[in-house]
Coordinates of C-alpha atoms in Angstrom, one line a residue:
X1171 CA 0.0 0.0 0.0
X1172 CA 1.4 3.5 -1.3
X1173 CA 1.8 6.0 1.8
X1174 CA 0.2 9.2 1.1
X1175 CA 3.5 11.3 0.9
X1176 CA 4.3 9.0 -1.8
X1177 CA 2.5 10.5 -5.0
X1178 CA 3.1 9.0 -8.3
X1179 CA 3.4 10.2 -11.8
X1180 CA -0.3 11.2 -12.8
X1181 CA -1.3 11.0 -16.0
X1182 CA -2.6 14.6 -15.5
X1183 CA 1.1 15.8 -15.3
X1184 CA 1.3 16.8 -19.0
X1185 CA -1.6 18.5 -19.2
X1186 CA -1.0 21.0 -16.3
X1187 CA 2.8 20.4 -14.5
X1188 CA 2.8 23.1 -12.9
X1189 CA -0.6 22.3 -10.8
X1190 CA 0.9 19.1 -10.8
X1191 CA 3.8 19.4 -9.1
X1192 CA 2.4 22.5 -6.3
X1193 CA -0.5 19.8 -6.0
X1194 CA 2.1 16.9 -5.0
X1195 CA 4.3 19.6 -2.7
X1196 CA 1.3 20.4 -1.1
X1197 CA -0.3 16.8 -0.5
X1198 CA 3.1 15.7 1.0
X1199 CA 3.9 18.8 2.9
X1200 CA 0.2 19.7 3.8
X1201 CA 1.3 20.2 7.5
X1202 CA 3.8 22.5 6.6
X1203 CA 1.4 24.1 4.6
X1204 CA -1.2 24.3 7.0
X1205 CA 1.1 25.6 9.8
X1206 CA 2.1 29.1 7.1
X1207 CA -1.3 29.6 6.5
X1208 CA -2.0 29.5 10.1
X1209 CA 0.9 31.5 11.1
X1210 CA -0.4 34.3 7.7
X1211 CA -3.6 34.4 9.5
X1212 CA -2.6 34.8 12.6
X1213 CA -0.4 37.6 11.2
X1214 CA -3.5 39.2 9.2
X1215 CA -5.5 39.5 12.7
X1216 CA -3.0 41.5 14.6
X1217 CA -2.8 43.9 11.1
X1218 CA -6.4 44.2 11.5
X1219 CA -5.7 47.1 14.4
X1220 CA -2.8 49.1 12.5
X1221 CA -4.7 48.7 9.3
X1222 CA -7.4 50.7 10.8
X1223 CA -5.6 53.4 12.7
X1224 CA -4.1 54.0 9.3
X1225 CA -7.2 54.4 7.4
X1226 CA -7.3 57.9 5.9
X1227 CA -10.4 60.0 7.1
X1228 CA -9.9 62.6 4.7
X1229 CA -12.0 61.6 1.5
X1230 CA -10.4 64.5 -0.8
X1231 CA -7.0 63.5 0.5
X1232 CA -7.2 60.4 -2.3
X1233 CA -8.7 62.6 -5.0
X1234 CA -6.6 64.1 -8.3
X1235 CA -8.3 67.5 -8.2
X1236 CA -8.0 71.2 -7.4
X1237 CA -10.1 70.8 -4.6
X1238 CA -7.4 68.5 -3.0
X1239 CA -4.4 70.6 -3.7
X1240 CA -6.6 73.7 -2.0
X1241 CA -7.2 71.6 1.3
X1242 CA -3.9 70.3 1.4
X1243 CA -2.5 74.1 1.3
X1244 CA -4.5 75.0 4.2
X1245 CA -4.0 71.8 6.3
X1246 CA -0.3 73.4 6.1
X1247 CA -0.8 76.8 7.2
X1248 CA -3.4 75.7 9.8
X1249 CA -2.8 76.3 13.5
X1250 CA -5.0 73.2 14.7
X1251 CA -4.3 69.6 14.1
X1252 CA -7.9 67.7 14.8
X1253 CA -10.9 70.0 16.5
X1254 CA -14.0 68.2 18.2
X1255 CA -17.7 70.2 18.4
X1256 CA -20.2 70.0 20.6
X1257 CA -23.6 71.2 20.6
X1258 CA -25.0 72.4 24.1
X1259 CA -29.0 72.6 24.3
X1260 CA -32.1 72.1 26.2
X1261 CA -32.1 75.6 28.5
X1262 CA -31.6 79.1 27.6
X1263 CA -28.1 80.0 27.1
X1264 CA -29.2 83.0 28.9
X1265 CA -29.8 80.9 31.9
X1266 CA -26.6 82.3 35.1
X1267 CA -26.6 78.8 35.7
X1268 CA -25.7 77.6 32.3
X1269 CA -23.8 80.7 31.8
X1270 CA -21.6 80.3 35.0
X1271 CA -21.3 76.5 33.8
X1272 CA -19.9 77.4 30.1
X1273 CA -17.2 80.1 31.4
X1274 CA -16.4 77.4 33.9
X1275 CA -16.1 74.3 31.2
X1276 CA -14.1 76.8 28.6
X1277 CA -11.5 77.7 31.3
X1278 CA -11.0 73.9 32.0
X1279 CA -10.7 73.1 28.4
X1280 CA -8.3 75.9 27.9
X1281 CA -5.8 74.0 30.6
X1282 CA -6.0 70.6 28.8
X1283 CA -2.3 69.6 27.5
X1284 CA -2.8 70.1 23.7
X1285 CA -5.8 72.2 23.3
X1286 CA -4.6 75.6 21.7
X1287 CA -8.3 77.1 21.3
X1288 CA -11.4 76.7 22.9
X1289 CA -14.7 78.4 20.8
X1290 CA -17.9 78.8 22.9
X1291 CA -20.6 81.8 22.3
X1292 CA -19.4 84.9 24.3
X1293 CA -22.8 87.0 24.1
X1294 CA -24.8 84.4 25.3
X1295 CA -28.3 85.5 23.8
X1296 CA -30.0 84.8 20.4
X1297 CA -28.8 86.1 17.3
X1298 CA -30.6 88.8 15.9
X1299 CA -29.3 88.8 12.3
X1300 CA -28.3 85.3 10.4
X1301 CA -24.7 85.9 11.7
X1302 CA -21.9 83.8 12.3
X1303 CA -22.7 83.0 15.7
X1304 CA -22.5 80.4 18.2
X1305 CA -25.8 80.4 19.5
X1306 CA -29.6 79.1 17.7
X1307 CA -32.0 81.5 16.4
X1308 CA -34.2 80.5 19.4
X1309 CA -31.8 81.1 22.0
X1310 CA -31.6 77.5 23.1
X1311 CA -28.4 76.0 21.9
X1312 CA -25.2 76.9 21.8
X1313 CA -21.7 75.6 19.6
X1314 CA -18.3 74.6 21.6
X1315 CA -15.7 74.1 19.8
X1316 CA -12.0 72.8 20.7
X1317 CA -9.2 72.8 18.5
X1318 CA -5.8 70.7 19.5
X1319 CA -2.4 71.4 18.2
X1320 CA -0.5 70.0 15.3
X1321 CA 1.8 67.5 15.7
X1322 CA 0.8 65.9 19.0
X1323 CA 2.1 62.1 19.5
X1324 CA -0.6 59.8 19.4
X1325 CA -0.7 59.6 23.5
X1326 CA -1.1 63.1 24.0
X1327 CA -3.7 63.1 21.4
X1328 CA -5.4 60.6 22.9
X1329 CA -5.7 61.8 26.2
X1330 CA -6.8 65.3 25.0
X1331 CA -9.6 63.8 23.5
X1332 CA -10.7 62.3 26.2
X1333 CA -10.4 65.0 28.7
X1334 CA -12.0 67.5 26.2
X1335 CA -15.3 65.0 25.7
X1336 CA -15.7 64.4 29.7
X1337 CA -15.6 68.0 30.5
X1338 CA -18.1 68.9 28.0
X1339 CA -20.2 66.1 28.8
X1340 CA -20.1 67.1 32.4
X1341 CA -21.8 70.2 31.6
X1342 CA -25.3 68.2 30.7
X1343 CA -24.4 66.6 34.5
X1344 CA -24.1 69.9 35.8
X1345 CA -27.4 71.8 34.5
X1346 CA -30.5 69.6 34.7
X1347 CA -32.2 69.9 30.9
X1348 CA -29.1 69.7 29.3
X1349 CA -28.3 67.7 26.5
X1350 CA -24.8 67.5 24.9
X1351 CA -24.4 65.9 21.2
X1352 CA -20.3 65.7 20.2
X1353 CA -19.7 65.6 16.2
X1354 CA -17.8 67.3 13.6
X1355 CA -16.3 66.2 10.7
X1356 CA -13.2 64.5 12.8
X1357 CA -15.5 63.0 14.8
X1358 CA -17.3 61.7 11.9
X1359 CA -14.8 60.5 10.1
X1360 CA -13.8 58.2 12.9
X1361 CA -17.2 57.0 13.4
X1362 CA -17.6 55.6 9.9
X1363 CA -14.5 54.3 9.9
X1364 CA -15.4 52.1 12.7
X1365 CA -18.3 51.8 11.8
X1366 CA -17.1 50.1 7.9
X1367 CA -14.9 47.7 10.6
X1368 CA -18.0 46.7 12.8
X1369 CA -19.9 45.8 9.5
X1370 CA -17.3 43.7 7.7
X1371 CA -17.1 41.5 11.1
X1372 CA -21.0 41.5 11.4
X1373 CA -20.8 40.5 7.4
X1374 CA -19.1 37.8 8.3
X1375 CA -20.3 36.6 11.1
X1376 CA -23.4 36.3 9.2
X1377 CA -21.9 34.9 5.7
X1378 CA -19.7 32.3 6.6
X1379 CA -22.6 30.4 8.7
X1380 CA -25.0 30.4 5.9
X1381 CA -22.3 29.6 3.8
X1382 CA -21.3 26.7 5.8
X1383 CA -25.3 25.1 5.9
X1384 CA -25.7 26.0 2.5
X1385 CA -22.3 24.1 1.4
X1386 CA -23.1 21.4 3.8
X1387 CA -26.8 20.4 2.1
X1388 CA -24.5 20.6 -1.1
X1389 CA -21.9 18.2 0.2
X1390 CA -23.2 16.4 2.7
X1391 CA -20.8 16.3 5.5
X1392 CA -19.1 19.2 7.9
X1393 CA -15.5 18.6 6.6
X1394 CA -15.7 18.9 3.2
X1395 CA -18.1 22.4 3.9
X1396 CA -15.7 23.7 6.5
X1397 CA -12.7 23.7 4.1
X1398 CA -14.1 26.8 1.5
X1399 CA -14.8 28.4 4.5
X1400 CA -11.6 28.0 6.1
X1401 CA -9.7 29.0 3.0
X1402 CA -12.2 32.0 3.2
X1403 CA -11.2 33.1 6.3
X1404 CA -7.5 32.9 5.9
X1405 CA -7.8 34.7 2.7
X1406 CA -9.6 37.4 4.3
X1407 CA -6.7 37.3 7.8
X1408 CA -4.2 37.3 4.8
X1409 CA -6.3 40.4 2.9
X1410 CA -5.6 42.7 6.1
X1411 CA -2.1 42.1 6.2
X1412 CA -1.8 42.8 2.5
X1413 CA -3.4 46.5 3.5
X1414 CA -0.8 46.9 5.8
X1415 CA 1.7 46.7 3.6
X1416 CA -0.4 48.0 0.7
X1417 CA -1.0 51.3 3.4
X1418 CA 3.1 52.3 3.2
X1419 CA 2.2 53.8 -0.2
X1420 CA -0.7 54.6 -0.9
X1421 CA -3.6 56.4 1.5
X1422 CA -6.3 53.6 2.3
X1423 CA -9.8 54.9 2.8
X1424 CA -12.8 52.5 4.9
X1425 CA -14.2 50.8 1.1
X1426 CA -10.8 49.8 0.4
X1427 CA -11.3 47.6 4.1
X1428 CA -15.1 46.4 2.9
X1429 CA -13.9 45.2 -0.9
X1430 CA -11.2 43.5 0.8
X1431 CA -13.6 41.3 3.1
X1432 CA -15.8 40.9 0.1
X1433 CA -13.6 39.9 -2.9
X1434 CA -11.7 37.5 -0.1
X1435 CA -15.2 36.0 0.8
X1436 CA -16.9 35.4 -2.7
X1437 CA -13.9 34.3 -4.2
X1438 CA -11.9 32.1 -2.0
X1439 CA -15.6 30.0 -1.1
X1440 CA -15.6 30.3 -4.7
X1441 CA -13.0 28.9 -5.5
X1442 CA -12.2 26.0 -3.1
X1443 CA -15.7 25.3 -4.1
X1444 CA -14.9 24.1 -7.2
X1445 CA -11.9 22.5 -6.3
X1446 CA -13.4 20.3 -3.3
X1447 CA -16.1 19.4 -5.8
X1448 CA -13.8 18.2 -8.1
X1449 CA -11.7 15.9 -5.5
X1450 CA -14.8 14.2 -4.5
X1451 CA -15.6 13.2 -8.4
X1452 CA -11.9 12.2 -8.7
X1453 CA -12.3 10.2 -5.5
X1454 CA -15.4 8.7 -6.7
X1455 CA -13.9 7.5 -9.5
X1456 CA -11.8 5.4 -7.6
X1457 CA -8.5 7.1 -7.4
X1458 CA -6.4 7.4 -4.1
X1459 CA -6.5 10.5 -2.2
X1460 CA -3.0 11.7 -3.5
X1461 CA -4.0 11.0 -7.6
X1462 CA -7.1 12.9 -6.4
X1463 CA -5.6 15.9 -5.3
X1464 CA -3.3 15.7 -8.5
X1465 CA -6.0 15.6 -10.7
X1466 CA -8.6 18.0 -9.3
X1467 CA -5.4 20.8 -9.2
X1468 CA -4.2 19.7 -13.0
X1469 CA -7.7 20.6 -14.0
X1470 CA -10.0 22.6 -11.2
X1471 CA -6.7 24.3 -10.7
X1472 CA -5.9 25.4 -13.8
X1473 CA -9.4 26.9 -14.4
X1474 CA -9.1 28.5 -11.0
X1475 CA -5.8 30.2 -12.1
X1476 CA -6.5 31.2 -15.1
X1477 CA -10.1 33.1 -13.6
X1478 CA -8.4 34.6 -10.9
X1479 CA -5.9 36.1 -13.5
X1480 CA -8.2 37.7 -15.4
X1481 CA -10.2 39.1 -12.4
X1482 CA -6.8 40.3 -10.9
X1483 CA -5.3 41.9 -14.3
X1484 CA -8.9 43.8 -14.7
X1485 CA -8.7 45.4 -11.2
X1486 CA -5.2 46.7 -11.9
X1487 CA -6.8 48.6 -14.1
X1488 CA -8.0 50.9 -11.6
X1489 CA -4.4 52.2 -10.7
X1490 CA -4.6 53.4 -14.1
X1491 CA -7.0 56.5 -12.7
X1492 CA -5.1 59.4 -11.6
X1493 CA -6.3 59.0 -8.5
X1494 CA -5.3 57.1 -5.2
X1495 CA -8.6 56.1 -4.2
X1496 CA -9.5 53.9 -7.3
X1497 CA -5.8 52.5 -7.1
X1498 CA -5.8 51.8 -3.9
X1499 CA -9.3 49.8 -3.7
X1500 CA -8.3 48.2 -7.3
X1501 CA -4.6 47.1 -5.8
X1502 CA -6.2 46.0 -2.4
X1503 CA -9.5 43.7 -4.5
X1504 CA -6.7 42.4 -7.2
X1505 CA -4.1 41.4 -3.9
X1506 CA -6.8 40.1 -2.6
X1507 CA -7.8 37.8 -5.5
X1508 CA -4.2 36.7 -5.6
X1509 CA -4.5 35.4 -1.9
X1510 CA -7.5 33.7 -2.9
X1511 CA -6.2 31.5 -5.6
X1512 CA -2.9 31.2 -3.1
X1513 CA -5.3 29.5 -1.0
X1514 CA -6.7 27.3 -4.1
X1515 CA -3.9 26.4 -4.9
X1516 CA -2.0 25.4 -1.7
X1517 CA -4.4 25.6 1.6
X1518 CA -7.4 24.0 -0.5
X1519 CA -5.1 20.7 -1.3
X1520 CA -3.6 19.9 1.8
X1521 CA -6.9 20.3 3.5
X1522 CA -8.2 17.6 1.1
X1523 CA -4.7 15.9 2.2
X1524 CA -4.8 15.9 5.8
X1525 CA -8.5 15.1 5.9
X1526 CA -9.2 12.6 3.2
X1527 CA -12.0 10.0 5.0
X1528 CA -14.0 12.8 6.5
X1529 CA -14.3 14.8 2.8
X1530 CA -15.7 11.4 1.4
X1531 CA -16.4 11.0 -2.3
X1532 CA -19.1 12.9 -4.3
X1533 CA -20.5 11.6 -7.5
X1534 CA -18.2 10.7 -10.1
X1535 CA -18.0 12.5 -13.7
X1536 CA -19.6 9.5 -15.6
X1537 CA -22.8 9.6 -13.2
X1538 CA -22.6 13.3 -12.6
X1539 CA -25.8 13.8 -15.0
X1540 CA -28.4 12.1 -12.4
X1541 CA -27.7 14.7 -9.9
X1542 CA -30.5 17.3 -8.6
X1543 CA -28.5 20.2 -10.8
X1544 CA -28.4 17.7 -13.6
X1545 CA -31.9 17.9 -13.8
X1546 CA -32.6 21.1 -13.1
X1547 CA -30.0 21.9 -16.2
X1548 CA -32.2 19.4 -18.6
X1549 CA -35.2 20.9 -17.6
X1550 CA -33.8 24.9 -18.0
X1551 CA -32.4 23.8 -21.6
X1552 CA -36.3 22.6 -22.5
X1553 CA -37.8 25.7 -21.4
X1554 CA -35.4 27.8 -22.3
X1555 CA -37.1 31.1 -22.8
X1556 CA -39.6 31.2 -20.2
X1557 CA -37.0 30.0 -17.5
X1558 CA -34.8 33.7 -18.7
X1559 CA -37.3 35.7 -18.5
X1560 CA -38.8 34.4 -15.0
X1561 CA -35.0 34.7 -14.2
X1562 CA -34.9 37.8 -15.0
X1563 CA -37.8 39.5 -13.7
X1564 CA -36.2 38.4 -10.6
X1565 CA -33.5 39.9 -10.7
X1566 CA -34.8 43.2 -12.0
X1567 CA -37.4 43.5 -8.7
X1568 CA -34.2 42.4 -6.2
X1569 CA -32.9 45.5 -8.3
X1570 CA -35.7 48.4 -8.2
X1571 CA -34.5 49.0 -4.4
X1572 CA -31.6 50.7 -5.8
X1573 CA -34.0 53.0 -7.6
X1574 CA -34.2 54.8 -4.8
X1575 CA -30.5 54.5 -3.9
X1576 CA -28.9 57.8 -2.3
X1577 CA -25.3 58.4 -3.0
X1578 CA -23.3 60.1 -0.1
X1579 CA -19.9 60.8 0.6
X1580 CA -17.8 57.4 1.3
X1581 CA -16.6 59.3 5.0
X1582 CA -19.5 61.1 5.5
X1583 CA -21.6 62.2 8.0
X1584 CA -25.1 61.1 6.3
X1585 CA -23.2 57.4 5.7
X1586 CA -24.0 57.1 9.3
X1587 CA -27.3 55.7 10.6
X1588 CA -29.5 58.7 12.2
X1589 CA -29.1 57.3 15.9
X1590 CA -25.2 57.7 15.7
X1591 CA -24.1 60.7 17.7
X1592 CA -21.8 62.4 15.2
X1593 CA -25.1 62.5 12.7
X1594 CA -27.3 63.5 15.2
X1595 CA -24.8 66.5 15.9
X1596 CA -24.6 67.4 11.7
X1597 CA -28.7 67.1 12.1
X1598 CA -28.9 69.3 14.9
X1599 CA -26.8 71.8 13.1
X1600 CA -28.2 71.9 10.0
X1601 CA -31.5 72.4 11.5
X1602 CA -30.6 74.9 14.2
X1603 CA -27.6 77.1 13.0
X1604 CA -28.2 76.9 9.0
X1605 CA -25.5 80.3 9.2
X1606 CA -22.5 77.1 9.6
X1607 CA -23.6 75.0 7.1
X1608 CA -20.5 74.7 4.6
X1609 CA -19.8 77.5 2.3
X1610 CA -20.3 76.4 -1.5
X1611 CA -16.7 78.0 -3.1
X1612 CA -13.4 77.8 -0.9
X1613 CA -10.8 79.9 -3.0
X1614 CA -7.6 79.6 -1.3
X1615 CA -4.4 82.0 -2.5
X1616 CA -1.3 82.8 -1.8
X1617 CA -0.9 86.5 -2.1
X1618 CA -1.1 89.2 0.3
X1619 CA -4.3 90.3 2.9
X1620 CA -4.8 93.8 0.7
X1621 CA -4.5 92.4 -2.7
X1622 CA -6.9 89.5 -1.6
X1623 CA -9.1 91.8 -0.3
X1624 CA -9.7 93.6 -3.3
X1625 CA -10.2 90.7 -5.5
X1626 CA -13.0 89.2 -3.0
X1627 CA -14.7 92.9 -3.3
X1628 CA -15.5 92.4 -6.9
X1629 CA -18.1 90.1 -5.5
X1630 CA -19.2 91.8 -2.6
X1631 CA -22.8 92.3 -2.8
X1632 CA -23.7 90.3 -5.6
X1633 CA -26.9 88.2 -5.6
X1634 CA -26.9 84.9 -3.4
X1635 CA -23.5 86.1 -2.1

């Protein structure tokens, strides 16, 4: 009896030899194998952390455009590095008590290590005239902000932040009827990256379950429907690390973090799908477990390469945009793809390797055409025409939700749900100080105040300005 490190010459060889051969590494190394995938994954979790703290909050800072090259001049003559709002309401700001309570919380914010400016209404009564002012029309709400200086390390940051949000909180605890809502477009930012990280780990927690069940009815046993999902979930561990390194060059942005999760998902399941599939025809046919795995990678393989290839080369195509945001989610998705045939080609056999009697044998190729999707096939190819169209009018009603579909900024505030804070604060502002909202042309020069100032008048008192 052959062992199973002992492959022999497969007649598949000359159709695919270099499947082949990575099929008989893998099948008499799979514990090898299986360790450096368990050591990548490993690796990918403690990325996940650092790939996050890295992601770029700044939507326009990935953008080719005029726009971007204006904000980036002013992020380089600004004072402030980071600011966090607040808005103050449920009394009048006229109130001694909340007045005492706001001088009180502006001199403590002024003291915290790192703040350099502290903005809270001075005349503490409603604005007469749609000014730039701190306080609502109806006298009822005021605007803090708190600006911290540039170049703080990342502790000192940290605990600025913190110090600045539980001293204005404290004023809702000092003044019964207050309410304090903390946003801004920092805050925001933050928010939906977290946010983009809590969905991909609730995305999977709820797709690699179903996918297990489903995969399970199809294969009938646990083993053989746990491996696409294991090779899923190393790809994915492997995906974050890839960001990391990915992140040294370019500026990552939260949907580069959500395609990642998604191509690694669909395409790895995908993938070792096909190839399990395979090994159970092969075995059914009554080859050994090693010819199997020879076989299915000589031919599954080679049709996994070559789609994974394609899919790859097209989403290098982004980078061809002269921008960093396509690039960077086309060079994440198309790394991504990579690890997933990685994992077709080398987890996906030495798990067939180093669990051959639980994976059992499927139907072979020669009785292949009794099967359930055999006869669903026959019967589509009779009624060909009414099984497209019923086909398609389900597809186009799963579709006419998207009708409705509105498109917001990738990092904005209105990507958040309405009970989030930081949306609740850009609510609250848009509804009750409409003089903040954000001004529809930023012209930024570099010339002098006078000169400036003589430009701008050529505008002065125009209509709508």
């Amino acid at each position: 009896m052959r062992r199973l490190t002992e492959v022999p010459p497969s007649p598949a060889d000359t159709g695919s030899p270099v499947s082949a051969r990575l099929a008989r590494a893998c099948v008499r190394h799979h514990r090898i194998v299986l360790l450096l995938w368990l050591l990548l994954l490993g690796a990918g979790l403690a990325a996940v952390g650092p790939v996050v703290d890295r992601l770029d909050r700044q939507p326009w800072s990935v953008a080719p455009h005029e726009s971007v090259r204006g904000n980036r001049l002013l992020d380089g003559v600004r004072s402030f590095e980071g600011q966090i709002d607040a808005v103050v309401a449920g009394v009048p700001v006229a109130d001694p008590r909340f007045q005492r309570e706001l001088a009180a919380a502006k001199r403590d914010l002024s003291a915290v290590p790192g703040v350099i400016a502290v903005t809270a209404p001075t005349t503490l009564a409603a604005p007469s005239t749609p000014s730039d002012s701190a306080v609502s029309a109806d006298g009822r709400a005021a605007l803090v902000s708190v600006r911290l200086g540039r170049g703080l390390p990342d502790g000192v940051r940290q605990k600025a932040e913190a110090a600045v949000e539980s001293r204005v909180r404290d004023i809702a605890r000092s003044v019964p009827g207050v309410e304090v809502t903390l946003g801004g477009s920092d805050r925001a930012r933050r928010a939906v990256a977290e946010r983009s990280l809590a969905d991909t780990r609730r995305s999977e927690l709820i797709t690699l379950p179903v996918t297990l069940a489903v995969v399970y009815v199809l294969f009938g046993g646990l083993v053989a429907a746990s491996v696409p999902v294991l090779a899923a979930v190393c790809t994915v561990g492997a995906g974050m690390l890839w960001l990391l390194v990915l992140s040294r060059w370019y500026d990552l942005t939260s949907p580069a973090l959500s395609t990642t999760t998604m191509v690694g998902l669909a395409l790895a399941i995908d993938y070792s799908l096909v190839t399990v599939g395979r090994f159970r025809e092969e075995r059914a046919a009554g080859h050994d477990v090693a010819e199997a795995v020879v076989r299915t990678m000589a031919t599954a393989g080679r049709a996994v390469r070559f789609a994974a290839l394609v899919v790859a080369a097209a989403l290098c195509g982004l980078a061809a945009f002269p921008s960093d945001f396509y690039a960077a989610i086309g060079l994440a998705a198309a790394g991504t793809v990579a690890l997933s045939l990685a994992a077709a080609l080398t987890l996906t056999p030495a798990l067939l390797a180093a669990f051959p009697k639980r994976i059992g044998a499927g139907v072979s190729a020669r009785g292949a055409g009794y099967g359930a999707f055999a006869r669903l096939a026959r019967r589509t190819r009779r009624h060909a025409l009414p099984a497209a169209v019923g086909v398609g009018v389900l597809l186009l009603t799963c579709a006419t939700p998207f009708l409705r579909v509105h498109l917001v900024s990738p990092v904005g505030e209105r990507q958040l749900p309405p009970a989030a804070e930081a949306r609740r604060y850009a609510d609250v502002v848009a509804e009750r100080f409409p003089q903040h909202r954000a001004d529809a042309v930023v012209i930024v020069a570099r010339t002098d105040p006078a000169r400036l100032q003589q430009w701008a008048g050529r505008f002065a008192g125009g209509p709508d300005v």
